[in-house]
PDB file of C-alpha atoms in Angstrom:
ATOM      1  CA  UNK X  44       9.004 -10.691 -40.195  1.00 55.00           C
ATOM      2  CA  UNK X  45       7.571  -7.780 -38.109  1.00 70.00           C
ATOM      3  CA  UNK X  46       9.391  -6.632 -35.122  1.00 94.00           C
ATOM      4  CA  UNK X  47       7.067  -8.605 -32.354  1.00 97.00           C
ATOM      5  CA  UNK X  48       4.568 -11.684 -33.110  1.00 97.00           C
ATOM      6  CA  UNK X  49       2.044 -12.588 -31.722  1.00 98.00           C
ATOM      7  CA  UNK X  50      -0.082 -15.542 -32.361  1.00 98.00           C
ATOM      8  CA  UNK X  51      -2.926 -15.800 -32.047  1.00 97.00           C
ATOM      9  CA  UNK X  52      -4.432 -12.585 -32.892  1.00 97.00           C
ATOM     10  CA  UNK X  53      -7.941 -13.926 -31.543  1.00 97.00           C
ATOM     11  CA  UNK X  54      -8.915 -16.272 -29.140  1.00 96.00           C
ATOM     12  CA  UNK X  55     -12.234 -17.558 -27.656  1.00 95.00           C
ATOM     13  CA  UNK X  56     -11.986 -19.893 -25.110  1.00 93.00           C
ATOM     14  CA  UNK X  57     -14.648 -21.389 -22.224  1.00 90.00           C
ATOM     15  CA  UNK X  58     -13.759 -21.298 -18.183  1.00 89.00           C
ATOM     16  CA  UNK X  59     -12.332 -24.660 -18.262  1.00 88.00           C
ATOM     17  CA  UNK X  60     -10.168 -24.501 -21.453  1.00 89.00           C
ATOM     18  CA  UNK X  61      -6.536 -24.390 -21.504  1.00 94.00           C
ATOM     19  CA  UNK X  62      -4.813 -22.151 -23.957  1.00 95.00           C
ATOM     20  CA  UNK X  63      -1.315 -20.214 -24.686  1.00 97.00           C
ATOM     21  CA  UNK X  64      -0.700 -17.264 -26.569  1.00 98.00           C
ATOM     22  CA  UNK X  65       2.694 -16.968 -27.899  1.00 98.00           C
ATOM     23  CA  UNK X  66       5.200 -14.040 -28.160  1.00 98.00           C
ATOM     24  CA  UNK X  67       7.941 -14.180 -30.729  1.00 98.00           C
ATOM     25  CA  UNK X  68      10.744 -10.703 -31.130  1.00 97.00           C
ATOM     26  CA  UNK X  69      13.111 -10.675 -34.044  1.00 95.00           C
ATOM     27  CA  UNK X  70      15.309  -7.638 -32.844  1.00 96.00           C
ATOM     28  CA  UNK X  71      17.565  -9.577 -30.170  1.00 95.00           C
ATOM     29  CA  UNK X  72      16.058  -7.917 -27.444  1.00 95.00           C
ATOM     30  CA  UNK X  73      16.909  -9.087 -23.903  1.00 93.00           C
ATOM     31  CA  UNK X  74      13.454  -8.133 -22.227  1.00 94.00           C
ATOM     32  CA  UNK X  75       9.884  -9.148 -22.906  1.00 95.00           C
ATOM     33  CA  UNK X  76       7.137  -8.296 -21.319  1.00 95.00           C
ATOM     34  CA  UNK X  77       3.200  -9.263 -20.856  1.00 96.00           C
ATOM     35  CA  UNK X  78       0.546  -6.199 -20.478  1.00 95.00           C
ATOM     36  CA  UNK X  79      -3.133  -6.417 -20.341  1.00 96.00           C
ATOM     37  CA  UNK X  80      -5.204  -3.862 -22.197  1.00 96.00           C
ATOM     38  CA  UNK X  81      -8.912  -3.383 -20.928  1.00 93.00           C
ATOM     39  CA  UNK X  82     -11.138  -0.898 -21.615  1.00 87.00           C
ATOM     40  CA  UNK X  83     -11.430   2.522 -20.333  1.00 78.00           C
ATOM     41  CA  UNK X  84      -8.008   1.179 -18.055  1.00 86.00           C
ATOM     42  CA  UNK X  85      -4.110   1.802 -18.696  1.00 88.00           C
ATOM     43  CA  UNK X  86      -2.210  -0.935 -20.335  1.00 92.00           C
ATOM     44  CA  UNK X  87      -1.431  -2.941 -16.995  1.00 93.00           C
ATOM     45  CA  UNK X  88       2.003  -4.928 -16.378  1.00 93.00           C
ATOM     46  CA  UNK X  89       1.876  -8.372 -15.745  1.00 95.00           C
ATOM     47  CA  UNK X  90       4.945 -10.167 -16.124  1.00 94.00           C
ATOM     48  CA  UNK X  91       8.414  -8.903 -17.272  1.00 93.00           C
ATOM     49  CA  UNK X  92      11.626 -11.492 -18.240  1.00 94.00           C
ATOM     50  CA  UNK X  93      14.970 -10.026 -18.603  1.00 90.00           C
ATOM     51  CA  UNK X  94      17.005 -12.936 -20.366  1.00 86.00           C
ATOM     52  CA  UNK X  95      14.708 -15.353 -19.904  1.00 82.00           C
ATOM     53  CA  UNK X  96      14.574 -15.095 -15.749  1.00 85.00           C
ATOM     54  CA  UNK X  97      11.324 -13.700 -14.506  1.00 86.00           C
ATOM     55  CA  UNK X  98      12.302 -10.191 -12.837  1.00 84.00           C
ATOM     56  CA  UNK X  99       8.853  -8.772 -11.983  1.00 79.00           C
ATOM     57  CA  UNK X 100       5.102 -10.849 -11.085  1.00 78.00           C
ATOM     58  CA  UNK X 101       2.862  -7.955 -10.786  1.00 78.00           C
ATOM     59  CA  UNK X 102       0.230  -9.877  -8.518  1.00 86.00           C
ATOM     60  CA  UNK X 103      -1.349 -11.532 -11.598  1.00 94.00           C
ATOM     61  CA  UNK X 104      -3.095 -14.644 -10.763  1.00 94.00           C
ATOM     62  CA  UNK X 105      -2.466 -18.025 -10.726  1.00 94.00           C
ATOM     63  CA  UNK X 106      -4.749 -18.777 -13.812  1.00 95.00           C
ATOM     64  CA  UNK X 107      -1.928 -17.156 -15.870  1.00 96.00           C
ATOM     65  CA  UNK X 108       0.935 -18.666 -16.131  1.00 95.00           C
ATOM     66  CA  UNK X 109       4.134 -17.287 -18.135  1.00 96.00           C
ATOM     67  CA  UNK X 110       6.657 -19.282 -19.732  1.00 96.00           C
ATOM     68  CA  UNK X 111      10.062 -17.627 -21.246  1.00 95.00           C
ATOM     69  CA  UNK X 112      12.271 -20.856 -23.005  1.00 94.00           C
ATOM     70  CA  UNK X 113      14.703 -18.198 -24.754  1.00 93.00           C
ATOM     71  CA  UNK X 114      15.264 -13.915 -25.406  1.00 91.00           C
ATOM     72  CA  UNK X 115      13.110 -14.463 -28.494  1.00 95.00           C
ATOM     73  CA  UNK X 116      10.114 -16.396 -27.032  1.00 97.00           C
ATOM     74  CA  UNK X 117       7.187 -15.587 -24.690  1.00 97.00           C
ATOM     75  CA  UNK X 118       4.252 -17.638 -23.623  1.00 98.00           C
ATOM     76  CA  UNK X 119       1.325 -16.588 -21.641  1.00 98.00           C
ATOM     77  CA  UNK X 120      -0.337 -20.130 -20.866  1.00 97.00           C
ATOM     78  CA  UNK X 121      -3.850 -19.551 -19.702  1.00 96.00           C
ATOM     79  CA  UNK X 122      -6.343 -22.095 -17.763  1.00 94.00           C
ATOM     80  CA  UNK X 123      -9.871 -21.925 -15.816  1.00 93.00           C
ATOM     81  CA  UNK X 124     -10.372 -18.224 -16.910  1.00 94.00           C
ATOM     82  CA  UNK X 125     -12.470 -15.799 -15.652  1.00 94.00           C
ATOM     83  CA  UNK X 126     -14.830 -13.747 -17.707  1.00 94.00           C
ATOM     84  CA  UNK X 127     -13.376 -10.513 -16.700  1.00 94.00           C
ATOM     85  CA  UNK X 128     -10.189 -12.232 -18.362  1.00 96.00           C
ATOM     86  CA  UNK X 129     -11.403 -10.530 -21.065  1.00 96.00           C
ATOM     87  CA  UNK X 130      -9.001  -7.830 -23.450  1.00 97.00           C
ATOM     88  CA  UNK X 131      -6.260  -7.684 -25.108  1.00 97.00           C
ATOM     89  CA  UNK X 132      -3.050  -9.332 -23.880  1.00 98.00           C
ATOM     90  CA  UNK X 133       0.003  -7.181 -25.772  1.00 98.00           C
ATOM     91  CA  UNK X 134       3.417  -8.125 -25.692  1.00 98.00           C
ATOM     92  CA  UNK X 135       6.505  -6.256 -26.231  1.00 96.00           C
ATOM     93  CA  UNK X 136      10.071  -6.207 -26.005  1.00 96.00           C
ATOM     94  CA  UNK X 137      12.989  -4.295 -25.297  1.00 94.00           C
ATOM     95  CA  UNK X 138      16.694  -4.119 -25.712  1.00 92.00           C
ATOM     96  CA  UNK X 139      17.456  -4.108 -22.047  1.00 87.00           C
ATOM     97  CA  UNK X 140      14.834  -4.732 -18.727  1.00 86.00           C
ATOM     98  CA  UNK X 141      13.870  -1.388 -16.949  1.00 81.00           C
ATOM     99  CA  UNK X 142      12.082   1.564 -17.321  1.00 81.00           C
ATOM    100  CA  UNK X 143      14.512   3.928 -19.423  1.00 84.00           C
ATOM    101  CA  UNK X 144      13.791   2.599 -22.722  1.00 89.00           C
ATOM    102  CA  UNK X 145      10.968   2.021 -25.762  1.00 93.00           C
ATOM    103  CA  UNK X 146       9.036  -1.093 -25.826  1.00 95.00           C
ATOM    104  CA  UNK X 147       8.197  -2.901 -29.314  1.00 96.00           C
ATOM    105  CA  UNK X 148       4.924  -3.746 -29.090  1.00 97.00           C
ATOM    106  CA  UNK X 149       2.780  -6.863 -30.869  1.00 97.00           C
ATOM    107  CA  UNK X 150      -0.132  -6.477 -32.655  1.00 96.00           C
ATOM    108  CA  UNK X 151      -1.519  -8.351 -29.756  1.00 97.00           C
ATOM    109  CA  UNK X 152      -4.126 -11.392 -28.567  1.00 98.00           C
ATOM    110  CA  UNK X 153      -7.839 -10.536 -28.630  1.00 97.00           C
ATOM    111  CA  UNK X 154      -8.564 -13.165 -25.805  1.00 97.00           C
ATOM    112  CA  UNK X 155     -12.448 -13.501 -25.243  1.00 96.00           C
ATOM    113  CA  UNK X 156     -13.752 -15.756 -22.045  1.00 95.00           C
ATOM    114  CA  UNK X 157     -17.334 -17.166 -22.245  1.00 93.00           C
TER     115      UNK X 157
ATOM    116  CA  UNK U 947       1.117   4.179  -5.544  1.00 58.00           C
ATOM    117  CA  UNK U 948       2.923   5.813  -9.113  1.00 65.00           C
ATOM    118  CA  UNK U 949       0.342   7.079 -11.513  1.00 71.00           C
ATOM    119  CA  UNK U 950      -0.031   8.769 -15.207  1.00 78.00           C
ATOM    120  CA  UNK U 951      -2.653  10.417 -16.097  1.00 72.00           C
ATOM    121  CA  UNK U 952      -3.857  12.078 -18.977  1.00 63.00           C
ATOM    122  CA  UNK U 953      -6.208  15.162 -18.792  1.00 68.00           C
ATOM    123  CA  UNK U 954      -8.762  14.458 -21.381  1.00 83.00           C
ATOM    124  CA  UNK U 955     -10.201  11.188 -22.533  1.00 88.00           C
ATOM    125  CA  UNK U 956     -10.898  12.601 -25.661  1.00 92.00           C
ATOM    126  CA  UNK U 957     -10.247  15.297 -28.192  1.00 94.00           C
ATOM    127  CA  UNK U 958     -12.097  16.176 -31.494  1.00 96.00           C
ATOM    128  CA  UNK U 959      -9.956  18.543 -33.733  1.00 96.00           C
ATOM    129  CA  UNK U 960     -10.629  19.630 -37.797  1.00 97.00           C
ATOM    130  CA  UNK U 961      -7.651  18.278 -40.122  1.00 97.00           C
ATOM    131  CA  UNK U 962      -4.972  21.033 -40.109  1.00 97.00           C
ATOM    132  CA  UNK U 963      -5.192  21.980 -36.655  1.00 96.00           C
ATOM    133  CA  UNK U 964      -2.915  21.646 -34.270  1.00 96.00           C
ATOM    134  CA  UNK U 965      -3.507  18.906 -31.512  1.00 96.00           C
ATOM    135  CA  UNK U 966      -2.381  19.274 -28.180  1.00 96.00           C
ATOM    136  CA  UNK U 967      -2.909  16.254 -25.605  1.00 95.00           C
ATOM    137  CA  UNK U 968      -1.593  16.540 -22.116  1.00 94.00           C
ATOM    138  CA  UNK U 969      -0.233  14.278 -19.339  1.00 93.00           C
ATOM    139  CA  UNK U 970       0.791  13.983 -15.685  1.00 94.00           C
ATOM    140  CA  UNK U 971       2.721  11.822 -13.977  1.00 93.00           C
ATOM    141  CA  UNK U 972       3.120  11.385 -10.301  1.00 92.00           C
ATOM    142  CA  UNK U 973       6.489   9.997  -9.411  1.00 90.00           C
ATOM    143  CA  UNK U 974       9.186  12.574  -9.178  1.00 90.00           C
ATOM    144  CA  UNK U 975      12.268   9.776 -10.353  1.00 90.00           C
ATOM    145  CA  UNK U 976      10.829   9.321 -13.533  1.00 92.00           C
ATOM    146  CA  UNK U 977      13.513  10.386 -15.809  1.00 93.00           C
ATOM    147  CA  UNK U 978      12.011   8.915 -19.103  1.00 95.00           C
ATOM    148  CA  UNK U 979       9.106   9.499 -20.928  1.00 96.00           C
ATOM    149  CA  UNK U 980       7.482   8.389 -24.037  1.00 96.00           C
ATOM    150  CA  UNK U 981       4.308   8.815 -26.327  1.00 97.00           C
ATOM    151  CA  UNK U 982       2.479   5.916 -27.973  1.00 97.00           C
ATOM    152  CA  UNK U 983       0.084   6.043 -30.825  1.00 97.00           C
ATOM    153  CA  UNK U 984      -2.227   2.552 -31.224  1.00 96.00           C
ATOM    154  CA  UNK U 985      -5.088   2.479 -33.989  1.00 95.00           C
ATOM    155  CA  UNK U 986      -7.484  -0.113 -34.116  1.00 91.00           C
ATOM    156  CA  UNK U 987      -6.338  -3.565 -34.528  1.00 88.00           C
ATOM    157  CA  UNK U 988      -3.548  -2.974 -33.311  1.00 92.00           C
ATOM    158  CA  UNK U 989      -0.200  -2.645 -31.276  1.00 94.00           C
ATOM    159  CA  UNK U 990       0.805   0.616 -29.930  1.00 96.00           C
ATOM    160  CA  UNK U 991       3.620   2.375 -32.079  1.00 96.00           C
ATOM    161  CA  UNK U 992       6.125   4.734 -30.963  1.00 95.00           C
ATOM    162  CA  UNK U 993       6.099   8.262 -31.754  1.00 96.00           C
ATOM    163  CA  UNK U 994       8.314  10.217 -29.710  1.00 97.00           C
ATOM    164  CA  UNK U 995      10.542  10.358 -26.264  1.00 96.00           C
ATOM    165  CA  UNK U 996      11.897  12.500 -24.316  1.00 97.00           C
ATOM    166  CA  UNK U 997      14.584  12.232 -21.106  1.00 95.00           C
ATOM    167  CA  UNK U 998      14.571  14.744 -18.357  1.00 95.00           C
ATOM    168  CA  UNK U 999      17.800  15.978 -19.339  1.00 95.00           C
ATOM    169  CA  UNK U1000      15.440  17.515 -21.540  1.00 97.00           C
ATOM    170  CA  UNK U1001      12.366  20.135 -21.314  1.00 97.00           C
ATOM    171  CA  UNK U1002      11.643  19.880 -25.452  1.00 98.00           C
ATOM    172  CA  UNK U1003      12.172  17.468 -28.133  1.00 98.00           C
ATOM    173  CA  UNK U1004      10.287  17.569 -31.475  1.00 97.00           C
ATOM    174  CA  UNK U1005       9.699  14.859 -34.603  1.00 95.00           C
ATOM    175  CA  UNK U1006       8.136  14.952 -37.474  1.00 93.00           C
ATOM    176  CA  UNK U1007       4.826  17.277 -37.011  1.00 96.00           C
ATOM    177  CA  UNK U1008       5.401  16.207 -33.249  1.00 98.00           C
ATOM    178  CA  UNK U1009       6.580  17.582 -30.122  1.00 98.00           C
ATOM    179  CA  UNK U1010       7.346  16.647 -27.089  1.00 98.00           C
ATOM    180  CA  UNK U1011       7.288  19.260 -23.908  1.00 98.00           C
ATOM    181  CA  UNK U1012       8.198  18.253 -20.108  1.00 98.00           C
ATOM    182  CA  UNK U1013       7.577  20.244 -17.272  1.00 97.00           C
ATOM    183  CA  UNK U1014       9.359  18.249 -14.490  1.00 95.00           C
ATOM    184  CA  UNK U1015       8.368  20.961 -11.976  1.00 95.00           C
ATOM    185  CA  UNK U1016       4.663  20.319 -12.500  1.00 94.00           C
ATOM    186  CA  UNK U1017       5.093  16.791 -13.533  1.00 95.00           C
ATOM    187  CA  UNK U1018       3.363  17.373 -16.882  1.00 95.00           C
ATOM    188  CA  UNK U1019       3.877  16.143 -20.580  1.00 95.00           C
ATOM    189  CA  UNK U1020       2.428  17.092 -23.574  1.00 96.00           C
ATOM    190  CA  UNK U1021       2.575  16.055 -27.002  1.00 97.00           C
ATOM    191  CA  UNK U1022       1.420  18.398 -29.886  1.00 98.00           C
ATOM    192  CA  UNK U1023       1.048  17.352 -33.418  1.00 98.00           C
ATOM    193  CA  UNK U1024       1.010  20.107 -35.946  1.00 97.00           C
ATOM    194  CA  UNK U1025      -1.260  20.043 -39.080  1.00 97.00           C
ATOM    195  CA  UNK U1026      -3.827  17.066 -37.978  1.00 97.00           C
ATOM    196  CA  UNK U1027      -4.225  14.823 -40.174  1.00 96.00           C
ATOM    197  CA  UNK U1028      -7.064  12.261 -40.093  1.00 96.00           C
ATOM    198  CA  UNK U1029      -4.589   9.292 -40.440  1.00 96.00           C
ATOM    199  CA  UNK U1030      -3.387  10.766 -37.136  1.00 97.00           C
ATOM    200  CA  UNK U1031      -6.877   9.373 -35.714  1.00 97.00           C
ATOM    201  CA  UNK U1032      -5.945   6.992 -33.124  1.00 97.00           C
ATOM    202  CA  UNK U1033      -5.584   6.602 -29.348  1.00 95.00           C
ATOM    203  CA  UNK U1034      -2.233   8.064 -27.731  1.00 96.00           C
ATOM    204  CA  UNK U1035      -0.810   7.521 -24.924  1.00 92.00           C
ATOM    205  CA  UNK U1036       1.837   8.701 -22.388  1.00 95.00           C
ATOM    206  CA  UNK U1037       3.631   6.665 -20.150  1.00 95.00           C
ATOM    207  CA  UNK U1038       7.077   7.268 -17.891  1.00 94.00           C
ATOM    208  CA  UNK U1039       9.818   4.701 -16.659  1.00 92.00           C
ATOM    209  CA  UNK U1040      13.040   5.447 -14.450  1.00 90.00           C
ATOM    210  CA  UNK U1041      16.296   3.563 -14.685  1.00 83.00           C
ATOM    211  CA  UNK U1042      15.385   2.245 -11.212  1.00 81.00           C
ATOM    212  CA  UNK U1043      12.302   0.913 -12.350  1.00 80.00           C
ATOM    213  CA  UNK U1044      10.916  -2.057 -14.169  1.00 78.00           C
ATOM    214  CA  UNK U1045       8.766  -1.039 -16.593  1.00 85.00           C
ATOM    215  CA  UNK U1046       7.300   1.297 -18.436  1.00 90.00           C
ATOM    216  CA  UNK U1047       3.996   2.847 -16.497  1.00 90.00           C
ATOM    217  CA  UNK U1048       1.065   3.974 -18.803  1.00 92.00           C
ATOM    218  CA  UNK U1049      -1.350   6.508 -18.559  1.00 89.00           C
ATOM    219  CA  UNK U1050      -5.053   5.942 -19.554  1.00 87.00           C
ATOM    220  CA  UNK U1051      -5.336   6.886 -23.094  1.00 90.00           C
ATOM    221  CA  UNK U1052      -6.870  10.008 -25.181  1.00 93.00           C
ATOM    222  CA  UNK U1053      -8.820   9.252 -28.084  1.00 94.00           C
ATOM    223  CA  UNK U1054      -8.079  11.745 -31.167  1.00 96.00           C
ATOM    224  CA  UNK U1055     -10.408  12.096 -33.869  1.00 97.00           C
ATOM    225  CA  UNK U1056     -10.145  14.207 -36.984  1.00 97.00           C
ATOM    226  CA  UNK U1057     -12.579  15.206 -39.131  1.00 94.00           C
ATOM    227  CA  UNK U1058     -11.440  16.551 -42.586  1.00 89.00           C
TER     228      UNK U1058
END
């Protein structure tokens, strides 16, 4: 197994649906985080866990909803999506929550609103 | 607000040059920088980083250079390769901080 899962790799979903995208990290990492990666835009933070307690929201809205049961496993459950929703959803870990270390990235979610 | 930038959105270099893409970053307590590469399809992968204990730290074919006085970062890549075709990126975190912040991305194509 790679360092950081991610499943799916692409998603399609209408306004109304309801769907998660998972997170799994195999390197006993404490920290996992949730970025967004649009086009032409740095990779934006949304949500970071640091042994499985939500440390940081970064004003993402309510139609996102993250979900950390354990260190290994991240959720992103999404619902009533907007079309600008639209990009790549990468998550990552890292051996301890903060700024002063690498991140393991996924390959990521290809998440596509209609 | 903090920022990283990176100077050029894209660069076009012949294989066996030397590549040299440049960052800046705005908020003087970052003490931590790193350089990302991410090809299509996928994840970004790590390539090199650097504290600011240090002013130089090199890899294989890579190198990292910080300028904390100026706030700038570079990363050079010697002998271009076009498997070395790929979006980079910089970004800087702080042990105070939460997370890593990222810079916007330079696109690096090589033509052999």
């Amino acid at each position: 197994e790679t360092g950081v899962t991610q499943t799916p790799r692409h998603l399609v979903m209408g306004m109304t649906n309801k769907k998660s995208l998972k997170c799994e990290q195999h390197l006993g990492h404490n920290a996992m985080y949730w970025y967004k990666q649009s086009a032409k835009k740095p990779l934006e933070l949304m949500f970071v866990y640091s042994l499985e307690e939500r440390v940081e929201n970064n004003s993402v809205p309510s139609r996102f909803s993250p979900e950390c049961p354990n260190s290994s496993h991240l959720f992103l459950h999404l619902h009533t999506l907007q079309p600008e929703d639209s990009a790549l959803y990468l998550c990552a870990s890292s051996q301890m929550w903060g700024g002063a270390g690498e991140l393991f990235f996924g390959e990521g979610s290809r998440l596509t609103v209609l | 607000g903090e920022s990283v930038g990176l100077h050029l959105p894209t660069l076009s270099v012949q294989e066996g040059d030397n590549s040299i893409i440049n960052c800046a970053y705005s908020n003087s307590a970052s003490d931590y920088f790193i350089w990302y590469k991410q090809e299509s399809g996928k994840g970004p992968q790590f390539i090199i980083d650097i504290r600011s204990n240090m002013d130089k730290r090199q890899g294989q074919r890579v190198t990292v250079l910080l300028n904390k006085t100026v706030k700038h970062l570079s990363l050079q890549i010697a002998a271009t390769q076009p498997g070395d075709s790929a979006v980079y990126f910089c970004a800087t975190g702080s042990q105070a901080g939460t997370a890593l912040i990222f810079g916007k991305g330079t696109t690096l194509s090589v033509s052999s």
